[in-house]
PDB file of C-alpha atoms in Angstrom:
ATOM      1  CA  ASN A 158     134.042 166.898 117.954  1.00  0.00           C
ATOM      2  CA  ALA A 159     132.481 166.491 114.515  1.00  0.00           C
ATOM      3  CA  GLY A 160     130.747 169.891 114.461  1.00  0.00           C
ATOM      4  CA  VAL A 161     128.190 170.221 111.675  1.00  0.00           C
ATOM      5  CA  THR A 162     127.961 167.217 109.363  1.00  0.00           C
ATOM      6  CA  GLN A 163     126.155 167.288 106.035  1.00  0.00           C
ATOM      7  CA  THR A 164     125.390 164.410 103.699  1.00  0.00           C
ATOM      8  CA  PRO A 165     125.589 163.773 100.814  1.00  0.00           C
ATOM      9  CA  LYS A 166     128.419 165.978  99.609  1.00  0.00           C
ATOM     10  CA  PHE A 167     127.481 165.578  95.947  1.00  0.00           C
ATOM     11  CA  GLN A 168     124.165 164.616  94.353  1.00  0.00           C
ATOM     12  CA  VAL A 169     122.683 164.675  90.875  1.00  0.00           C
ATOM     13  CA  LEU A 170     118.911 164.610  90.593  1.00  0.00           C
ATOM     14  CA  LYS A 171     116.485 164.495  87.728  1.00  0.00           C
ATOM     15  CA  THR A 172     113.788 167.127  87.498  1.00  0.00           C
ATOM     16  CA  GLY A 173     110.815 166.083  89.603  1.00  0.00           C
ATOM     17  CA  GLN A 174     112.707 163.762  91.915  1.00  0.00           C
ATOM     18  CA  SER A 175     112.665 164.299  95.633  1.00  0.00           C
ATOM     19  CA  MET A 176     115.514 163.959  98.075  1.00  0.00           C
ATOM     20  CA  THR A 177     116.641 164.866 101.561  1.00  0.00           C
ATOM     21  CA  LEU A 178     119.844 166.607 102.548  1.00  0.00           C
ATOM     22  CA  GLN A 179     120.887 165.514 105.998  1.00  0.00           C
ATOM     23  CA  CYS A 180     122.387 167.779 108.631  1.00  0.00           C
ATOM     24  CA  ALA A 181     123.524 166.828 112.113  1.00  0.00           C
ATOM     25  CA  GLN A 182     125.371 168.745 114.812  1.00  0.00           C
ATOM     26  CA  ASP A 183     126.883 167.416 118.010  1.00  0.00           C
ATOM     27  CA  MET A 184     127.328 170.724 119.836  1.00  0.00           C
ATOM     28  CA  ASN A 185     123.866 170.848 121.438  1.00  0.00           C
ATOM     29  CA  HIS A 186     123.076 173.982 119.458  1.00  0.00           C
ATOM     30  CA  GLU A 187     119.554 175.334 119.641  1.00  0.00           C
ATOM     31  CA  TYR A 188     119.635 177.106 116.343  1.00  0.00           C
ATOM     32  CA  MET A 189     120.012 175.423 112.958  1.00  0.00           C
ATOM     33  CA  SER A 190     119.554 176.752 109.473  1.00  0.00           C
ATOM     34  CA  TRP A 191     119.921 175.959 105.808  1.00  0.00           C
ATOM     35  CA  TYR A 192     121.444 178.307 103.255  1.00  0.00           C
ATOM     36  CA  ARG A 193     121.971 178.024  99.551  1.00  0.00           C
ATOM     37  CA  GLN A 194     124.944 179.583  97.822  1.00  0.00           C
ATOM     38  CA  ASP A 195     124.722 180.781  94.238  1.00  0.00           C
ATOM     39  CA  PRO A 196     127.376 182.694  92.289  1.00  0.00           C
ATOM     40  CA  GLY A 197     127.288 186.426  92.952  1.00  0.00           C
ATOM     41  CA  MET A 198     124.473 186.137  95.483  1.00  0.00           C
ATOM     42  CA  GLY A 199     126.210 185.153  98.675  1.00  0.00           C
ATOM     43  CA  LEU A 200     124.318 182.812 100.957  1.00  0.00           C
ATOM     44  CA  ARG A 201     120.558 183.017 101.203  1.00  0.00           C
ATOM     45  CA  LEU A 202     118.563 181.610 104.063  1.00  0.00           C
ATOM     46  CA  ILE A 203     116.108 178.869 103.137  1.00  0.00           C
ATOM     47  CA  HIS A 204     114.678 177.708 106.472  1.00  0.00           C
ATOM     48  CA  TYR A 205     115.717 177.894 110.072  1.00  0.00           C
ATOM     49  CA  SER A 206     114.847 176.411 113.418  1.00  0.00           C
ATOM     50  CA  VAL A 207     115.192 177.945 116.866  1.00  0.00           C
ATOM     51  CA  GLY A 208     114.757 174.632 118.640  1.00  0.00           C
ATOM     52  CA  ALA A 209     113.299 171.146 118.377  1.00  0.00           C
ATOM     53  CA  GLY A 210     109.783 171.247 116.999  1.00  0.00           C
ATOM     54  CA  ILE A 211     110.065 174.847 115.757  1.00  0.00           C
ATOM     55  CA  THR A 212     110.834 175.872 112.192  1.00  0.00           C
ATOM     56  CA  ASP A 213     110.340 178.997 110.117  1.00  0.00           C
ATOM     57  CA  GLN A 214     110.908 180.254 106.604  1.00  0.00           C
ATOM     58  CA  GLY A 215     113.868 182.282 105.440  1.00  0.00           C
ATOM     59  CA  GLU A 216     114.333 184.311 102.263  1.00  0.00           C
ATOM     60  CA  VAL A 217     113.935 181.519  99.699  1.00  0.00           C
ATOM     61  CA  PRO A 218     111.771 178.730 101.172  1.00  0.00           C
ATOM     62  CA  ASN A 219     109.762 177.709  98.115  1.00  0.00           C
ATOM     63  CA  GLY A 220     110.324 174.120  97.013  1.00  0.00           C
ATOM     64  CA  TYR A 221     111.914 173.097 100.311  1.00  0.00           C
ATOM     65  CA  ASN A 222     110.593 171.527 103.473  1.00  0.00           C
ATOM     66  CA  VAL A 223     112.211 171.066 106.889  1.00  0.00           C
ATOM     67  CA  SER A 224     111.484 169.459 110.214  1.00  0.00           C
ATOM     68  CA  ARG A 225     113.264 169.482 113.575  1.00  0.00           C
ATOM     69  CA  SER A 226     112.300 166.445 115.585  1.00  0.00           C
ATOM     70  CA  THR A 227     115.521 166.414 117.594  1.00  0.00           C
ATOM     71  CA  THR A 228     118.075 169.023 118.665  1.00  0.00           C
ATOM     72  CA  GLU A 229     120.786 167.302 116.649  1.00  0.00           C
ATOM     73  CA  ASP A 230     119.160 166.864 113.244  1.00  0.00           C
ATOM     74  CA  PHE A 231     117.721 169.299 110.714  1.00  0.00           C
ATOM     75  CA  PRO A 232     117.034 167.645 107.336  1.00  0.00           C
ATOM     76  CA  LEU A 233     116.161 169.665 104.240  1.00  0.00           C
ATOM     77  CA  ARG A 234     113.750 168.076 101.786  1.00  0.00           C
ATOM     78  CA  LEU A 235     113.417 168.942  98.130  1.00  0.00           C
ATOM     79  CA  LEU A 236     109.871 168.000  97.262  1.00  0.00           C
ATOM     80  CA  SER A 237     110.089 168.031  93.453  1.00  0.00           C
ATOM     81  CA  ALA A 238     113.515 169.064  92.246  1.00  0.00           C
ATOM     82  CA  ALA A 239     113.848 171.778  89.616  1.00  0.00           C
ATOM     83  CA  PRO A 240     116.934 172.995  87.724  1.00  0.00           C
ATOM     84  CA  SER A 241     116.663 176.298  89.632  1.00  0.00           C
ATOM     85  CA  GLN A 242     117.544 174.352  92.764  1.00  0.00           C
ATOM     86  CA  THR A 243     120.977 173.514  91.410  1.00  0.00           C
ATOM     87  CA  SER A 244     123.163 175.061  94.072  1.00  0.00           C
ATOM     88  CA  VAL A 245     125.491 174.477  96.974  1.00  0.00           C
ATOM     89  CA  TYR A 246     123.637 173.960 100.227  1.00  0.00           C
ATOM     90  CA  PHE A 247     125.066 174.723 103.646  1.00  0.00           C
ATOM     91  CA  CYS A 248     123.724 173.726 107.001  1.00  0.00           C
ATOM     92  CA  ALA A 249     124.671 175.893 109.974  1.00  0.00           C
ATOM     93  CA  SER A 250     124.151 175.901 113.712  1.00  0.00           C
ATOM     94  CA  SER A 251     124.723 178.112 116.745  1.00  0.00           C
ATOM     95  CA  TYR A 252     124.031 178.126 120.462  1.00  0.00           C
ATOM     96  CA  SER A 253     121.170 180.550 120.575  1.00  0.00           C
ATOM     97  CA  SER A 254     118.686 182.122 118.247  1.00  0.00           C
ATOM     98  CA  ARG A 255     118.997 185.636 119.615  1.00  0.00           C
ATOM     99  CA  GLY A 256     121.808 187.994 120.384  1.00  0.00           C
ATOM    100  CA  GLY A 257     121.733 188.552 124.140  1.00  0.00           C
ATOM    101  CA  GLY A 258     125.014 189.554 125.675  1.00  0.00           C
ATOM    102  CA  SER A 259     128.471 189.159 124.265  1.00  0.00           C
ATOM    103  CA  SER A 260     128.250 185.532 123.213  1.00  0.00           C
ATOM    104  CA  GLY A 261     127.676 186.693 119.687  1.00  0.00           C
ATOM    105  CA  ASN A 262     126.321 183.335 118.650  1.00  0.00           C
ATOM    106  CA  THR A 263     129.010 182.458 116.159  1.00  0.00           C
ATOM    107  CA  ILE A 264     127.486 180.295 113.494  1.00  0.00           C
ATOM    108  CA  TYR A 265     129.264 177.126 112.444  1.00  0.00           C
ATOM    109  CA  PHE A 266     128.862 175.743 108.948  1.00  0.00           C
ATOM    110  CA  GLY A 267     128.964 172.296 107.462  1.00  0.00           C
ATOM    111  CA  GLU A 268     131.177 171.500 104.493  1.00  0.00           C
ATOM    112  CA  GLY A 269     128.379 171.895 101.960  1.00  0.00           C
ATOM    113  CA  SER A 270     126.296 169.714  99.648  1.00  0.00           C
ATOM    114  CA  TRP A 271     126.672 170.211  95.901  1.00  0.00           C
ATOM    115  CA  LEU A 272     123.354 169.525  94.202  1.00  0.00           C
ATOM    116  CA  THR A 273     122.772 169.412  90.449  1.00  0.00           C
ATOM    117  CA  VAL A 274     119.281 169.051  89.023  1.00  0.00           C
ATOM    118  CA  VAL A 275     119.161 168.018  85.375  1.00  0.00           C
TER     119      VAL A 275
ATOM    120  CA  ALA B  79     115.425 194.503 107.132  1.00  0.00           C
ATOM    121  CA  GLN B  80     119.133 193.916 107.435  1.00  0.00           C
ATOM    122  CA  SER B  81     121.486 193.932 104.455  1.00  0.00           C
ATOM    123  CA  VAL B  82     125.167 193.756 103.617  1.00  0.00           C
ATOM    124  CA  ALA B  83     127.067 195.123 100.652  1.00  0.00           C
ATOM    125  CA  GLN B  84     130.468 194.011  99.471  1.00  0.00           C
ATOM    126  CA  PRO B  85     131.189 196.470  96.674  1.00  0.00           C
ATOM    127  CA  GLU B  86     134.104 194.578  95.150  1.00  0.00           C
ATOM    128  CA  ASP B  87     133.633 191.197  93.503  1.00  0.00           C
ATOM    129  CA  GLN B  88     137.385 190.767  93.142  1.00  0.00           C
ATOM    130  CA  VAL B  89     140.390 192.138  94.997  1.00  0.00           C
ATOM    131  CA  ASN B  90     143.941 191.484  93.840  1.00  0.00           C
ATOM    132  CA  VAL B  91     146.957 192.272  95.996  1.00  0.00           C
ATOM    133  CA  ALA B  92     150.635 191.406  95.863  1.00  0.00           C
ATOM    134  CA  GLU B  93     152.057 189.115  98.505  1.00  0.00           C
ATOM    135  CA  GLY B  94     153.454 191.105 101.402  1.00  0.00           C
ATOM    136  CA  ASN B  95     151.249 194.130 100.735  1.00  0.00           C
ATOM    137  CA  PRO B  96     148.401 195.138 103.022  1.00  0.00           C
ATOM    138  CA  LEU B  97     144.927 194.030 101.992  1.00  0.00           C
ATOM    139  CA  THR B  98     141.464 195.448 102.569  1.00  0.00           C
ATOM    140  CA  VAL B  99     138.150 193.812 101.767  1.00  0.00           C
ATOM    141  CA  LYS B 100     135.255 196.228 102.085  1.00  0.00           C
ATOM    142  CA  CYS B 101     131.892 195.710 103.716  1.00  0.00           C
ATOM    143  CA  THR B 102     129.023 198.042 104.539  1.00  0.00           C
ATOM    144  CA  TYR B 103     125.859 197.095 106.337  1.00  0.00           C
ATOM    145  CA  SER B 104     122.344 198.215 107.135  1.00  0.00           C
ATOM    146  CA  VAL B 105     120.488 197.084 110.237  1.00  0.00           C
ATOM    147  CA  SER B 106     117.873 198.700 112.426  1.00  0.00           C
ATOM    148  CA  GLY B 107     119.605 198.235 115.758  1.00  0.00           C
ATOM    149  CA  ASN B 108     123.149 197.705 116.931  1.00  0.00           C
ATOM    150  CA  PRO B 109     124.649 195.133 114.603  1.00  0.00           C
ATOM    151  CA  TYR B 110     126.553 191.958 115.160  1.00  0.00           C
ATOM    152  CA  LEU B 111     129.079 191.733 112.323  1.00  0.00           C
ATOM    153  CA  PHE B 112     131.028 188.753 111.061  1.00  0.00           C
ATOM    154  CA  TRP B 113     133.623 187.787 108.507  1.00  0.00           C
ATOM    155  CA  TYR B 114     133.823 184.289 107.072  1.00  0.00           C
ATOM    156  CA  VAL B 115     136.268 182.798 104.589  1.00  0.00           C
ATOM    157  CA  GLN B 116     135.572 180.034 102.081  1.00  0.00           C
ATOM    158  CA  TYR B 117     138.221 178.000 100.345  1.00  0.00           C
ATOM    159  CA  PRO B 118     137.357 176.122  97.119  1.00  0.00           C
ATOM    160  CA  ASN B 119     134.824 173.340  97.609  1.00  0.00           C
ATOM    161  CA  ARG B 120     134.748 173.899 101.350  1.00  0.00           C
ATOM    162  CA  GLY B 121     132.355 175.295 103.918  1.00  0.00           C
ATOM    163  CA  LEU B 122     132.592 178.698 105.539  1.00  0.00           C
ATOM    164  CA  GLN B 123     135.162 179.241 108.260  1.00  0.00           C
ATOM    165  CA  PHE B 124     134.669 181.881 110.922  1.00  0.00           C
ATOM    166  CA  LEU B 125     137.331 184.613 110.941  1.00  0.00           C
ATOM    167  CA  LEU B 126     136.175 187.247 113.392  1.00  0.00           C
ATOM    168  CA  LYS B 127     133.192 189.080 114.789  1.00  0.00           C
ATOM    169  CA  TYR B 128     132.208 192.410 116.270  1.00  0.00           C
ATOM    170  CA  ILE B 129     129.626 192.359 119.018  1.00  0.00           C
ATOM    171  CA  THR B 130     130.446 195.308 121.246  1.00  0.00           C
ATOM    172  CA  GLY B 131     133.433 197.149 122.701  1.00  0.00           C
ATOM    173  CA  ASP B 132     136.661 197.956 120.890  1.00  0.00           C
ATOM    174  CA  ASN B 133     136.032 198.934 117.294  1.00  0.00           C
ATOM    175  CA  LEU B 134     139.135 197.077 116.124  1.00  0.00           C
ATOM    176  CA  VAL B 135     138.584 193.358 116.195  1.00  0.00           C
ATOM    177  CA  LYS B 136     141.359 190.833 115.761  1.00  0.00           C
ATOM    178  CA  GLY B 137     140.669 187.394 114.364  1.00  0.00           C
ATOM    179  CA  SER B 138     142.188 184.259 112.931  1.00  0.00           C
ATOM    180  CA  TYR B 139     145.198 184.083 110.585  1.00  0.00           C
ATOM    181  CA  GLY B 140     146.291 187.678 111.315  1.00  0.00           C
ATOM    182  CA  PHE B 141     143.107 189.291 110.039  1.00  0.00           C
ATOM    183  CA  GLU B 142     141.445 192.233 111.704  1.00  0.00           C
ATOM    184  CA  ALA B 143     138.424 194.376 111.030  1.00  0.00           C
ATOM    185  CA  GLU B 144     137.390 197.843 112.056  1.00  0.00           C
ATOM    186  CA  PHE B 145     133.826 198.653 112.995  1.00  0.00           C
ATOM    187  CA  ASN B 146     132.849 202.183 111.957  1.00  0.00           C
ATOM    188  CA  LYS B 147     129.360 203.039 113.100  1.00  0.00           C
ATOM    189  CA  SER B 148     129.162 206.429 111.388  1.00  0.00           C
ATOM    190  CA  GLN B 149     130.080 204.930 108.032  1.00  0.00           C
ATOM    191  CA  THR B 150     128.235 201.650 108.717  1.00  0.00           C
ATOM    192  CA  SER B 151     131.299 199.764 107.604  1.00  0.00           C
ATOM    193  CA  PHE B 152     133.212 196.711 108.770  1.00  0.00           C
ATOM    194  CA  HIS B 153     136.217 196.382 106.475  1.00  0.00           C
ATOM    195  CA  LEU B 154     138.484 193.356 106.734  1.00  0.00           C
ATOM    196  CA  LYS B 155     142.214 194.042 106.808  1.00  0.00           C
ATOM    197  CA  LYS B 156     145.551 192.302 107.025  1.00  0.00           C
ATOM    198  CA  PRO B 157     148.902 194.091 107.215  1.00  0.00           C
ATOM    199  CA  SER B 158     150.798 191.638 105.016  1.00  0.00           C
ATOM    200  CA  ALA B 159     148.990 189.338 102.594  1.00  0.00           C
ATOM    201  CA  LEU B 160     149.955 185.730 101.950  1.00  0.00           C
ATOM    202  CA  VAL B 161     149.289 183.679  98.827  1.00  0.00           C
ATOM    203  CA  SER B 162     147.421 181.255 101.088  1.00  0.00           C
ATOM    204  CA  ASP B 163     144.946 184.037 101.953  1.00  0.00           C
ATOM    205  CA  SER B 164     143.483 183.704  98.460  1.00  0.00           C
ATOM    206  CA  ALA B 165     139.866 182.711  98.988  1.00  0.00           C
ATOM    207  CA  LEU B 166     136.284 183.954  98.920  1.00  0.00           C
ATOM    208  CA  TYR B 167     135.418 186.268 101.802  1.00  0.00           C
ATOM    209  CA  PHE B 168     131.943 186.936 103.107  1.00  0.00           C
ATOM    210  CA  CYS B 169     130.775 189.700 105.388  1.00  0.00           C
ATOM    211  CA  ALA B 170     127.602 189.038 107.361  1.00  0.00           C
ATOM    212  CA  VAL B 171     125.365 191.025 109.665  1.00  0.00           C
ATOM    213  CA  ARG B 172     122.886 190.064 112.279  1.00  0.00           C
ATOM    214  CA  ASP B 173     120.233 192.087 114.008  1.00  0.00           C
ATOM    215  CA  PRO B 174     120.333 190.801 117.604  1.00  0.00           C
ATOM    216  CA  GLY B 175     116.584 191.233 117.831  1.00  0.00           C
ATOM    217  CA  SER B 176     115.921 188.889 114.935  1.00  0.00           C
ATOM    218  CA  ALA B 177     115.724 185.139 115.015  1.00  0.00           C
ATOM    219  CA  ARG B 178     116.747 184.954 111.394  1.00  0.00           C
ATOM    220  CA  GLN B 179     120.467 184.951 112.088  1.00  0.00           C
ATOM    221  CA  LEU B 180     122.884 186.053 109.434  1.00  0.00           C
ATOM    222  CA  THR B 181     122.442 188.023 106.237  1.00  0.00           C
ATOM    223  CA  PHE B 182     125.424 187.655 103.938  1.00  0.00           C
ATOM    224  CA  GLY B 183     127.050 189.885 101.398  1.00  0.00           C
ATOM    225  CA  SER B 184     127.646 188.580  97.895  1.00  0.00           C
ATOM    226  CA  GLY B 185     131.268 187.755  98.622  1.00  0.00           C
ATOM    227  CA  THR B 186     134.658 189.112  97.517  1.00  0.00           C
ATOM    228  CA  GLN B 187     137.204 186.918  95.800  1.00  0.00           C
ATOM    229  CA  LEU B 188     140.642 187.782  97.144  1.00  0.00           C
ATOM    230  CA  THR B 189     143.637 186.814  95.054  1.00  0.00           C
ATOM    231  CA  VAL B 190     147.107 187.309  96.473  1.00  0.00           C
ATOM    232  CA  LEU B 191     149.707 187.319  93.742  1.00  0.00           C
ATOM    233  CA  PRO B 192     153.167 185.893  94.436  1.00  0.00           C
TER     234      PRO B 192
END
């Protein structure tokens, strides 16, 4: 069981370049999300998806685009990279988008993608 | 809106001593509360969660946390710290009525000194 897989693990971009961070999960989870982690700020939600074909914005969506064409995949696109997007990016998934009952919807995280924009 | 506060950026404790990492939260309804741990250059690993029921929750690696509704707190504890517990710890809260999933605290770096 691979869980949540992110690629690439490390990437250096020049300002203005575009790229896609890949995220795949093999747990048949409905819910997927992207966070960025910056020192002293915890993890902040960029975009999330409650199922295939449905996406929505989180706290810090500007400069990022997502799509959810399949249950398994949730790529994050940087449209025109800026130094402010230098960060560690985490993809996460869980069974359900809402609380309901005692399942608690534990969220599982990928190993992270370290992105530097120069 | 939901929020989480971890008032201590850094906690140092001697090996074998009890440890506490503090967390307070704000959410409109009954919260779901989580603790995650992050080791250097790794993703977040789930430690434990409070959904409902017993206020004392036991999790992985000997950690536990106590939900206190009146104080809106969910402090992480361990009776006897290990050097290998040194890591970055995140508290997170979720409003069950929201589709936005988790809101994280800023993290607490725990260092266990040998």
